[in-house]
CSV table of C-alpha atoms in Angstrom, one decimal:
chain,number,residue,atom,x,y,z
A,204,UNK,CA,0.8,-15.8,18.6
A,205,UNK,CA,2.7,-17.9,21.1
A,206,UNK,CA,2.1,-20.9,18.8
A,207,UNK,CA,3.7,-19.1,15.9
A,208,UNK,CA,6.8,-18.1,17.9
A,209,UNK,CA,7.3,-21.7,19.1
A,210,UNK,CA,7.1,-23.0,15.5
A,211,UNK,CA,9.7,-20.4,14.3
A,212,UNK,CA,12.1,-21.2,17.2
A,213,UNK,CA,11.8,-24.9,16.8
A,214,UNK,CA,12.3,-24.6,13.0
A,215,UNK,CA,15.4,-22.4,13.7
A,216,UNK,CA,16.9,-25.0,16.1
A,217,UNK,CA,16.1,-27.8,13.6
A,218,UNK,CA,18.1,-25.9,11.0
A,219,UNK,CA,21.0,-25.6,13.5
A,220,UNK,CA,20.9,-21.8,13.5
A,221,UNK,CA,22.5,-19.9,16.4
A,222,UNK,CA,19.0,-18.5,17.1
A,223,UNK,CA,20.0,-16.0,19.8
A,224,UNK,CA,22.6,-14.2,17.7
A,225,UNK,CA,20.2,-14.2,14.7
A,226,UNK,CA,17.4,-12.7,17.0
A,227,UNK,CA,19.7,-9.9,18.3
A,228,UNK,CA,20.9,-9.1,14.8
A,229,UNK,CA,17.3,-8.8,13.6
A,230,UNK,CA,16.1,-6.7,16.5
A,231,UNK,CA,19.0,-4.3,15.9
A,232,UNK,CA,17.5,-3.3,12.6
A,233,UNK,CA,14.6,-1.6,14.4
A,234,UNK,CA,16.9,1.3,15.4
A,235,UNK,CA,17.6,2.3,11.8
A,236,UNK,CA,13.9,1.9,10.8
A,237,UNK,CA,12.7,4.0,13.8
A,238,UNK,CA,15.3,6.7,13.1
A,239,UNK,CA,14.0,7.3,9.5
A,240,UNK,CA,10.4,6.8,10.6
A,241,UNK,CA,10.3,9.4,13.4
A,242,UNK,CA,10.7,12.6,11.4
A,243,UNK,CA,8.4,11.6,8.5
A,244,UNK,CA,5.7,10.4,11.0
A,245,UNK,CA,6.1,13.7,13.0
A,246,UNK,CA,5.3,15.7,9.8
A,247,UNK,CA,2.3,13.5,9.0
A,248,UNK,CA,0.9,13.7,12.5
A,249,UNK,CA,1.4,17.5,12.6
A,250,UNK,CA,-0.5,18.2,9.5
A,251,UNK,CA,-3.3,15.6,10.2
A,252,UNK,CA,-3.7,17.0,13.8
A,253,UNK,CA,-4.0,20.6,12.5
A,254,UNK,CA,-6.7,19.5,9.9
A,255,UNK,CA,-8.7,17.5,12.5
A,256,UNK,CA,-8.2,20.1,15.2
A,257,UNK,CA,-9.5,22.9,13.0
A,258,UNK,CA,-13.1,21.7,13.3
A,259,UNK,CA,-13.3,21.2,9.5
A,260,UNK,CA,-14.6,17.7,9.9
A,261,UNK,CA,-17.3,18.6,12.4
A,262,UNK,CA,-18.5,21.1,9.8
A,263,UNK,CA,-18.4,18.4,7.1
A,264,UNK,CA,-20.4,16.0,9.3
A,265,UNK,CA,-23.2,18.5,9.6
A,266,UNK,CA,-23.6,19.2,5.9
A,267,UNK,CA,-23.1,15.7,4.5
A,268,UNK,CA,-26.3,13.7,4.7
A,269,UNK,CA,-26.8,10.5,2.7
A,270,UNK,CA,-30.3,8.9,3.0
A,271,UNK,CA,-29.3,5.3,3.3
A,272,UNK,CA,-26.3,5.8,5.7
A,273,UNK,CA,-27.0,6.4,9.4
A,274,UNK,CA,-25.9,9.9,10.4
A,275,UNK,CA,-23.5,8.7,13.1
A,276,UNK,CA,-21.6,6.6,10.5
A,277,UNK,CA,-20.5,9.6,8.4
A,278,UNK,CA,-17.8,10.9,10.8
A,279,UNK,CA,-16.4,7.3,10.9
A,280,UNK,CA,-16.2,7.1,7.1
A,281,UNK,CA,-14.6,10.5,6.7
A,282,UNK,CA,-11.9,10.1,9.4
A,283,UNK,CA,-11.2,6.4,8.8
A,284,UNK,CA,-8.4,6.9,6.3
A,285,UNK,CA,-6.7,9.6,8.3
A,286,UNK,CA,-6.8,8.8,12.0
A,287,UNK,CA,-7.0,5.4,13.7
A,288,UNK,CA,-7.4,6.8,17.2
A,289,UNK,CA,-10.2,9.2,16.3
A,290,UNK,CA,-12.1,6.4,14.5
A,291,UNK,CA,-11.8,4.0,17.4
A,292,UNK,CA,-13.2,6.7,19.6
A,293,UNK,CA,-16.1,7.2,17.2
A,294,UNK,CA,-16.7,3.4,17.1
A,295,UNK,CA,-16.8,3.4,21.0
A,296,UNK,CA,-19.4,6.2,20.9
A,297,UNK,CA,-21.5,4.4,18.3
A,298,UNK,CA,-21.4,1.1,20.2
A,299,UNK,CA,-22.3,2.8,23.5
A,300,UNK,CA,-25.1,4.8,21.9
A,301,UNK,CA,-26.8,2.1,19.8
A,302,UNK,CA,-25.4,-1.1,21.4
A,303,UNK,CA,-22.8,-3.5,19.9
A,304,UNK,CA,-25.4,-5.8,18.3
A,305,UNK,CA,-27.5,-3.0,16.8
A,306,UNK,CA,-27.7,-2.4,13.0
A,307,UNK,CA,-25.6,0.8,13.2
A,308,UNK,CA,-23.1,-0.9,15.6
A,309,UNK,CA,-22.6,-3.8,13.3
A,310,UNK,CA,-22.3,-1.6,10.2
A,311,UNK,CA,-19.7,0.6,12.0
A,312,UNK,CA,-17.7,-2.5,13.1
A,313,UNK,CA,-17.8,-4.0,9.6
A,314,UNK,CA,-16.5,-0.8,8.1
A,315,UNK,CA,-13.7,-0.7,10.6
A,316,UNK,CA,-12.9,-4.3,10.0
A,317,UNK,CA,-12.7,-4.0,6.2
A,318,UNK,CA,-10.6,-0.9,5.9
A,319,UNK,CA,-7.4,0.6,7.4
A,320,UNK,CA,-6.0,4.0,8.1
A,321,UNK,CA,-4.8,4.5,4.5
A,322,UNK,CA,-3.0,7.8,4.9
A,323,UNK,CA,-1.2,6.7,8.1
A,324,UNK,CA,-0.1,3.4,6.5
A,325,UNK,CA,1.2,5.2,3.5
A,326,UNK,CA,3.2,7.7,5.7
A,327,UNK,CA,4.6,4.9,7.8
A,328,UNK,CA,5.5,2.5,5.0
A,329,UNK,CA,6.8,5.0,2.4
A,330,UNK,CA,8.3,7.2,5.2
A,331,UNK,CA,10.3,4.3,6.7
A,332,UNK,CA,12.0,3.4,3.4
A,333,UNK,CA,12.3,7.0,2.0
A,334,UNK,CA,9.8,7.1,-0.9
A,335,UNK,CA,9.2,10.7,-1.9
A,336,UNK,CA,6.9,10.3,-4.9
A,337,UNK,CA,4.0,8.0,-4.0
A,338,UNK,CA,2.4,8.3,-7.5
A,339,UNK,CA,-1.2,6.9,-7.6
A,340,UNK,CA,-0.9,5.1,-4.2
A,341,UNK,CA,-3.1,7.6,-2.2
A,342,UNK,CA,-5.8,7.7,-4.9
A,343,UNK,CA,-5.8,3.9,-5.2
A,344,UNK,CA,-6.0,3.5,-1.4
A,345,UNK,CA,-8.8,6.0,-0.9
A,346,UNK,CA,-10.9,4.7,-3.8
A,347,UNK,CA,-10.5,1.2,-2.3
A,348,UNK,CA,-11.7,2.5,1.1
A,349,UNK,CA,-14.8,4.1,-0.5
A,350,UNK,CA,-15.6,0.8,-2.3
A,351,UNK,CA,-15.1,-1.1,1.0
A,352,UNK,CA,-17.6,1.3,2.7
A,353,UNK,CA,-20.2,0.7,0.0
A,354,UNK,CA,-19.6,-3.1,0.1
A,355,UNK,CA,-20.1,-2.9,4.0
A,356,UNK,CA,-23.4,-1.0,3.7
A,357,UNK,CA,-24.9,-3.6,1.2
A,358,UNK,CA,-23.5,-6.6,3.0
A,359,UNK,CA,-24.8,-5.6,6.4
A,360,UNK,CA,-28.2,-4.7,4.9
A,361,UNK,CA,-28.2,-8.2,3.3
A,362,UNK,CA,-26.8,-10.3,6.1
A,363,UNK,CA,-27.7,-8.5,9.4
A,364,UNK,CA,-30.8,-10.6,10.0
A,365,UNK,CA,-28.9,-13.9,9.4
A,366,UNK,CA,-26.3,-13.2,12.1
A,367,UNK,CA,-27.9,-11.0,14.7
B,8,UNK,CA,3.3,15.5,-3.8
B,9,UNK,CA,3.8,14.8,-0.1
B,10,UNK,CA,5.0,18.4,0.3
B,11,UNK,CA,1.8,19.6,-1.3
B,12,UNK,CA,-0.4,17.5,1.0
B,13,UNK,CA,1.6,18.6,4.0
B,14,UNK,CA,1.3,22.3,3.1
B,15,UNK,CA,-2.4,22.1,2.2
B,16,UNK,CA,-3.4,20.3,5.4
B,17,UNK,CA,-1.6,22.8,7.5
B,18,UNK,CA,-2.9,25.9,5.7
B,19,UNK,CA,-6.5,24.7,5.3
B,20,UNK,CA,-6.4,23.6,9.0
B,21,UNK,CA,-5.3,27.0,10.3
B,22,UNK,CA,-7.5,29.1,8.0
B,23,UNK,CA,-10.5,27.0,8.9
B,24,UNK,CA,-9.8,27.2,12.6
B,25,UNK,CA,-10.1,31.0,12.3
B,26,UNK,CA,-13.7,30.6,11.0
B,27,UNK,CA,-14.7,27.9,13.4
B,28,UNK,CA,-13.2,29.7,16.4
B,29,UNK,CA,-10.7,26.9,17.2
B,30,UNK,CA,-7.7,29.1,16.5
B,31,UNK,CA,-6.9,29.6,20.2
B,32,UNK,CA,-6.4,25.8,20.5
B,33,UNK,CA,-4.1,25.5,17.5
B,34,UNK,CA,-0.8,26.1,19.3
B,35,UNK,CA,-1.8,23.3,21.6
B,36,UNK,CA,-2.5,21.1,18.7
B,37,UNK,CA,0.9,21.9,17.1
B,38,UNK,CA,2.8,21.1,20.3
B,39,UNK,CA,0.7,18.0,21.0
B,40,UNK,CA,1.7,16.5,17.6
B,41,UNK,CA,5.3,16.1,18.9
B,42,UNK,CA,4.2,14.1,22.0
B,43,UNK,CA,1.6,12.2,19.9
B,44,UNK,CA,4.3,11.1,17.5
B,45,UNK,CA,6.6,10.2,20.3
B,46,UNK,CA,3.8,8.0,21.8
B,47,UNK,CA,3.3,6.2,18.5
B,48,UNK,CA,7.0,5.6,18.1
B,49,UNK,CA,7.5,4.4,21.7
B,50,UNK,CA,4.6,2.0,21.2
B,51,UNK,CA,6.0,0.8,17.9
B,52,UNK,CA,9.7,0.6,18.6
B,53,UNK,CA,10.0,-2.2,21.2
B,54,UNK,CA,7.4,-4.4,19.4
B,55,UNK,CA,9.2,-3.8,16.1
B,56,UNK,CA,12.5,-4.8,17.6
B,57,UNK,CA,10.9,-8.0,19.1
B,58,UNK,CA,9.3,-9.1,15.8
B,59,UNK,CA,12.2,-8.2,13.7
B,60,UNK,CA,14.3,-10.4,15.9
B,61,UNK,CA,11.9,-13.3,15.8
B,62,UNK,CA,11.2,-12.9,12.1
B,63,UNK,CA,15.0,-12.8,11.4
B,64,UNK,CA,15.1,-16.4,12.7
B,65,UNK,CA,12.1,-17.3,10.5
B,66,UNK,CA,13.9,-15.7,7.5
B,67,UNK,CA,17.4,-17.2,8.1
B,68,UNK,CA,16.0,-20.7,8.8
B,69,UNK,CA,14.1,-20.8,5.6
B,70,UNK,CA,10.7,-20.8,7.3
B,71,UNK,CA,9.5,-17.7,5.3
B,72,UNK,CA,10.5,-19.4,2.1
B,73,UNK,CA,8.0,-22.2,3.0
B,74,UNK,CA,5.3,-19.6,3.6
B,75,UNK,CA,6.1,-18.0,0.2
B,76,UNK,CA,5.5,-21.3,-1.5
B,77,UNK,CA,2.0,-21.4,-0.1
B,78,UNK,CA,1.1,-18.0,-1.6
B,79,UNK,CA,3.0,-18.5,-4.8
B,80,UNK,CA,0.0,-18.4,-7.3
B,81,UNK,CA,-1.3,-15.2,-5.6
B,82,UNK,CA,2.1,-13.6,-5.6
B,83,UNK,CA,2.8,-14.3,-9.2
B,84,UNK,CA,-0.5,-12.7,-10.1
B,85,UNK,CA,0.0,-9.6,-8.0
B,86,UNK,CA,3.7,-8.9,-8.4
B,87,UNK,CA,4.6,-9.9,-12.0
B,88,UNK,CA,7.6,-7.6,-11.9
B,89,UNK,CA,9.3,-9.1,-8.9
B,90,UNK,CA,11.8,-12.0,-9.5
B,91,UNK,CA,10.4,-15.3,-8.2
B,92,UNK,CA,13.3,-16.1,-5.8
B,93,UNK,CA,13.7,-12.6,-4.4
B,94,UNK,CA,13.7,-11.9,-0.6
B,95,UNK,CA,10.9,-9.3,-1.2
B,96,UNK,CA,8.3,-12.0,-1.8
B,97,UNK,CA,9.2,-13.7,1.4
B,98,UNK,CA,8.6,-10.5,3.4
B,99,UNK,CA,5.4,-9.8,1.4
B,100,UNK,CA,3.9,-13.2,2.1
B,101,UNK,CA,4.7,-13.1,5.8
B,102,UNK,CA,3.2,-9.6,6.0
B,103,UNK,CA,0.0,-10.9,4.3
B,104,UNK,CA,-0.2,-13.9,6.6
B,105,UNK,CA,0.4,-11.9,9.8
B,106,UNK,CA,-2.3,-9.4,8.7
B,107,UNK,CA,-4.8,-12.3,8.0
B,108,UNK,CA,-4.5,-13.4,11.6
B,109,UNK,CA,-4.8,-9.9,13.0
B,110,UNK,CA,-1.1,-9.7,14.1
B,111,UNK,CA,-0.7,-6.1,13.1
B,112,UNK,CA,2.3,-5.5,15.3
B,113,UNK,CA,4.2,-8.3,13.6
B,114,UNK,CA,3.0,-7.4,10.2
B,115,UNK,CA,4.3,-3.8,10.1
B,116,UNK,CA,8.0,-4.5,10.5
B,117,UNK,CA,7.7,-7.3,7.8
B,118,UNK,CA,5.9,-4.8,5.6
B,119,UNK,CA,8.8,-2.3,6.0
B,120,UNK,CA,11.3,-5.0,5.1
B,121,UNK,CA,9.2,-5.9,2.1
B,122,UNK,CA,9.2,-2.3,0.9
B,123,UNK,CA,13.0,-2.0,1.5
B,124,UNK,CA,13.6,-5.0,-0.8
B,125,UNK,CA,11.1,-3.7,-3.4
B,126,UNK,CA,12.9,-0.4,-3.3
B,127,UNK,CA,16.3,-2.1,-4.0
B,128,UNK,CA,14.7,-4.0,-6.9
B,129,UNK,CA,13.6,-0.6,-8.2
B,130,UNK,CA,17.3,0.7,-8.2
B,131,UNK,CA,16.7,2.5,-4.9
B,132,UNK,CA,14.6,5.1,-6.6
B,133,UNK,CA,12.6,7.4,-4.3
B,134,UNK,CA,9.6,7.0,-6.6
B,135,UNK,CA,7.2,4.3,-5.7
B,136,UNK,CA,7.1,1.3,-8.1
B,137,UNK,CA,3.9,-0.4,-9.2
B,138,UNK,CA,4.7,-3.4,-7.0
B,139,UNK,CA,5.1,-1.1,-4.0
B,140,UNK,CA,1.7,0.4,-4.5
B,141,UNK,CA,0.1,-3.0,-5.0
B,142,UNK,CA,1.6,-4.0,-1.7
B,143,UNK,CA,0.4,-0.9,0.0
B,144,UNK,CA,-3.2,-1.4,-1.3
B,145,UNK,CA,-3.0,-5.1,0.0
B,146,UNK,CA,-2.2,-3.7,3.4
B,147,UNK,CA,-4.7,-0.8,3.5
B,148,UNK,CA,-7.6,-3.0,2.3
B,149,UNK,CA,-6.5,-5.4,5.0
B,150,UNK,CA,-7.9,-8.9,4.3
B,151,UNK,CA,-8.5,-10.4,7.8
B,152,UNK,CA,-9.7,-13.8,9.0
B,153,UNK,CA,-9.9,-12.8,12.7
B,154,UNK,CA,-10.8,-9.1,13.2
B,155,UNK,CA,-9.2,-9.0,16.7
B,156,UNK,CA,-9.7,-5.3,17.5
B,157,UNK,CA,-13.3,-5.3,16.4
B,158,UNK,CA,-14.1,-8.4,18.4
B,159,UNK,CA,-12.5,-6.9,21.6
B,160,UNK,CA,-14.4,-3.7,21.2
B,161,UNK,CA,-17.7,-5.6,20.8
B,162,UNK,CA,-16.9,-7.6,23.9
B,163,UNK,CA,-16.1,-4.4,25.8
B,164,UNK,CA,-19.5,-2.8,24.8
B,165,UNK,CA,-21.6,-5.7,25.8
B,166,UNK,CA,-22.3,-7.7,22.7
B,167,UNK,CA,-24.1,-11.0,23.4
B,168,UNK,CA,-21.9,-12.8,20.9
B,169,UNK,CA,-18.8,-10.7,20.0
B,170,UNK,CA,-17.4,-13.0,17.3
B,171,UNK,CA,-20.7,-13.1,15.4
B,172,UNK,CA,-19.3,-10.3,13.3
B,173,UNK,CA,-16.5,-12.5,11.9
B,174,UNK,CA,-18.3,-13.9,8.8
B,175,UNK,CA,-19.5,-10.5,7.7
B,176,UNK,CA,-16.1,-9.0,8.3
B,177,UNK,CA,-14.4,-11.7,6.3
B,178,UNK,CA,-16.7,-11.3,3.3
B,179,UNK,CA,-16.5,-7.5,3.5
B,180,UNK,CA,-12.7,-7.4,3.8
B,181,UNK,CA,-12.3,-10.1,1.1
B,182,UNK,CA,-14.5,-8.2,-1.4
B,183,UNK,CA,-12.9,-4.9,-0.4
B,184,UNK,CA,-9.4,-6.4,-1.1
B,185,UNK,CA,-10.5,-7.8,-4.4
B,186,UNK,CA,-12.0,-4.5,-5.5
B,187,UNK,CA,-8.9,-2.6,-4.2
B,188,UNK,CA,-6.6,-4.9,-6.3
B,189,UNK,CA,-8.9,-4.5,-9.4
B,190,UNK,CA,-8.6,-0.7,-9.0
B,191,UNK,CA,-4.9,-1.2,-8.7
B,192,UNK,CA,-4.7,-3.2,-11.9
B,193,UNK,CA,-6.6,-0.5,-13.8
B,194,UNK,CA,-4.6,2.4,-12.4
B,195,UNK,CA,-1.3,0.6,-13.1
B,196,UNK,CA,-2.3,0.3,-16.8
B,197,UNK,CA,-3.5,3.9,-16.9
B,198,UNK,CA,-0.3,5.2,-15.5
B,199,UNK,CA,1.8,3.2,-17.9
B,200,UNK,CA,0.0,4.8,-20.8
B,201,UNK,CA,0.8,8.2,-19.4
B,202,UNK,CA,4.5,7.7,-19.1
């Protein structure tokens, strides 16, 4: 990271830019972005918190059982698109319970590494620039997440013995 | 559509909490949302200011243009509707590169600038354009070369070789991104037929 900053600064000096003024001007932009972001994010966090806090997901985890997926992975898969902090907590539990190098631990880590909090990303990005109609964005993102989970399951089955 | 999700999540959440016996806790959850959001924003704000400042130097000096040249073939394929010399592509490529190296804090402000430019190209409409959705999918499928968070978690929980996960993560996230983009190409076509 430091390396990247040095390159950018050196390149700016080389182009004879008044880099300090340019830096301040750029940083100023964060105010307007944060101002539009806060209310939209608040709405998103409110409705997601209510859904997660209702216990609906705990109920879902108990009824969903898929033979080739370890039971402890299911909550991770369901919450991943919605909440980054809950899924990191689930990942910690899995890594403590099974060990970081266990099959379940590696599968959970791979799933986390190949996906992102889709709903949160959508809220932040589209909220910050004021997009009201997201069209097929959510469906596209969630489908991609499901595919990434399936890919992770097959890949870890295939490669676990090669790397661990 | 967002109003519908907002309403549904709240109503389903409250109705379900009555059945699960969590209803007593719901007022707490509602109030806590405000402080949760504040914590996210206060975490994001200073880092965003910092990176917007640094990246403004990168943008004004023409450094980002150089990055864009590196990704040109990929960008032409993914964003056929965006003019080749537009600022949007500069921000898009820096966002992709930051994400690849696991610099999420620097990637987010670049992503927001990218979407701002894409919105301008779309006549400032409040409806998402195809390019904006492609960009979002690129971000949520998150192609990463160094999965920094995962490696640090594995280190914390006593892995004998924390970075051993890297090859599997690279393949999984690369395949995930490719599939995500393929789904995007198909959905783009389907939605064009509809309208």
